[in-house]
């Protein structure tokens, strides 16, 4: 049986200059099953962001392929990739996650709105998620009225609101103090368990890494370890 | 949904939206006012030129307009007048005899036009009577009493009641000279005209010039001046090939041409203003859009398609442009309306206006709602067009480039 997410022979390099090339990823192979809670770790510059971007269809590898739930992402048009991201993947970035003119609730409902989900259903879902994450009191606030930790929690809520199959979080805790960092990861784990969504996040914080159930380690663009914890 | 978002963005970036709207509104108002102004000054020029002296329709003997001379006069004015009067739509028919003479007073001598008119009819076909500046207008029984242009009087150093003499030739080429006395002084505002023309009552004038029943041109006032061209062609058929019938569009063709040229320059100037506005709006939008590039990157990353981003940004820009055009349209229309009722007068700029044949530097704007709507539409498309490049440019960025944009 094929895995939920298959990463095959992915390579990616960046051309900094005419003759300076950085190999960000070299021949990465990875299988992830539905419902896993995976951390990608490794030192800064090891290729975590690049790998997550490629898995999420935000970046295109030089070679190799990404297959998400039977759908081959590599080679899709920008428009189709937009649709795949909208319908199947949730994203949490390191910072600047939220659309600043929309309230927390509107941010959470944004992807559902894009999908054309009716306002009433959006309301019910955003209420359900924020209840789960304990952010009901934040719903009517604008992003600039929220602390960094609160913003990230809203971002996590948004990433799962439209019930994606996969949530990708690139160093979601990097800008948070360790207490909020742990709380945020606990939240993601809760969603992973209760909603059954597959989560892949990256981090180089050992405390955070310890929360995952599988650890994938990158070093200089190569996959050096892939163990269940 | 994007309509709602577009409003949210417009409201969220109040200062930016306000500046954009202000920029667009000022441009719109400027365009509307400038075109109302150009239209108004041209309209004024035509009205002045036609109504002050030259008249809506001129009938002359064939060839006179091309090459005037005493051999090409209307030698039987009475029967020509009778013919013209049979044409429906004709209001007044009035004769004139224009001759070139030398005026002299004291040590001054100046060349000019001495014109015999029917004072009562002339009152109705031109503004000579209402241009009275001092003294009195002519009556039919006047003899040596002269009605003289203000500038000509000034050049001859003449005042009311002063005497002057003229020499010229009668229509039979005989020597004609007489002593005249200033009865009235007029100022029409057509500078060249005021500097060269003087009038006598035709009955007495005819006795000196041997010109009884003779006219150099016959002026026809239509009942409806706007239909002058149509009426002219009916008269043309009625009077036959021995005469030339010219509507004001023909007698003023040089003026019309120069106005067209003036319009072309006006439009070039406007065009340059537009190019500047276009680029200012574009650069401003570029800055505005690129200050939002991270957000747009996030939107794209979480599944908004490029087309949806385009839609959102276009809705915003259309909304702002629409607001600009409406506000600017109101401001422009109000100013065009105001200055059409209270014309701008340029005291101190008389010299420039003399070049255009106007001594009175007063110009009303034209107020035409359709033109204003046209200008608003032009401006709307221009404003949206100016935002198109930045919008497309930001949309070409890949989501990750946008998120990491600095
Ligand atoms: N857009 C880019 N242009 C050039 N080099 C890049 C770009 N993105 C990443 N890199 C390089 O690729 C390598 C991997 O980067 P990244 O995936 O961001 O690592 P990590 O997220 O683990 O810190 C680094 O050497 C980085 O400098
Ligand atoms: Mg990174």
Short mmCIF file of C-alpha atoms and ligand atoms in Angstrom, two decimals, chain A residues 12-16 22-25 41-53 59 94 170-171 202 204 218 221, chain B residues 400-401 404, ligand 1:
data_model
loop_
_atom_site.label_atom_id
_atom_site.label_comp_id
_atom_site.label_asym_id
_atom_site.label_seq_id
_atom_site.Cartn_x
_atom_site.Cartn_y
_atom_site.Cartn_z
CA UNK A 12 16.55 21.41 -4.99
CA UNK A 13 19.34 23.89 -5.39
CA UNK A 14 19.38 27.67 -5.43
CA UNK A 15 21.54 29.76 -7.68
CA UNK A 16 22.81 32.60 -5.58
CA UNK A 22 23.54 26.02 -2.92
CA UNK A 23 22.17 22.51 -2.72
CA UNK A 24 19.27 22.99 -0.31
CA UNK A 25 17.95 19.43 -0.66
CA UNK A 41 14.43 19.06 12.59
CA UNK A 42 17.95 20.06 11.82
CA UNK A 43 20.17 23.09 12.14
CA UNK A 44 19.37 26.37 10.50
CA UNK A 45 20.00 26.17 6.76
CA UNK A 46 19.61 22.40 6.63
CA UNK A 47 16.64 22.61 4.23
CA UNK A 48 13.57 22.29 6.49
CA UNK A 49 11.73 25.23 4.98
CA UNK A 50 12.59 24.22 1.44
CA UNK A 51 11.28 20.69 2.04
CA UNK A 52 8.03 21.89 3.61
CA UNK A 53 7.52 24.37 0.77
CA UNK A 59 8.00 25.58 -4.36
CA UNK A 94 6.83 31.30 11.34
CA UNK A 170 7.28 25.79 9.35
CA UNK A 171 8.90 26.64 12.68
CA UNK A 202 9.66 21.88 11.62
CA UNK A 204 15.16 23.11 15.99
CA UNK A 218 18.00 17.01 7.92
CA UNK A 221 20.06 19.11 2.66
CA UNK B 400 7.06 32.15 -1.24
CA UNK B 401 8.78 35.05 -2.98
CA UNK B 404 9.82 36.52 2.00
N1 LIG C 1 15.17 31.51 -1.99
C1 LIG C 1 16.42 31.10 -1.74
N2 LIG C 1 17.46 31.58 -2.46
C2 LIG C 1 18.70 31.16 -2.24
N3 LIG C 1 19.03 30.29 -1.30
C3 LIG C 1 18.05 29.77 -0.55
C4 LIG C 1 16.69 30.15 -0.72
N4 LIG C 1 15.94 29.47 0.17
C5 LIG C 1 16.80 28.71 0.87
N5 LIG C 1 18.05 28.89 0.44
C6 LIG C 1 19.23 28.17 0.92
O1 LIG C 1 18.91 26.83 0.97
C7 LIG C 1 19.42 26.24 2.17
C8 LIG C 1 18.28 25.67 2.95
O2 LIG C 1 17.46 26.70 3.43
P1 LIG C 1 16.14 26.48 4.27
O3 LIG C 1 15.31 25.46 3.61
O4 LIG C 1 15.54 27.80 4.52
O5 LIG C 1 16.72 25.90 5.62
P2 LIG C 1 16.11 25.87 7.07
O6 LIG C 1 14.64 26.16 6.92
O7 LIG C 1 16.39 24.52 7.58
O8 LIG C 1 16.80 26.92 7.84
C9 LIG C 1 20.15 27.35 2.91
O9 LIG C 1 21.50 27.25 2.62
C10 LIG C 1 19.59 28.60 2.35
O10 LIG C 1 20.56 29.61 2.34
#
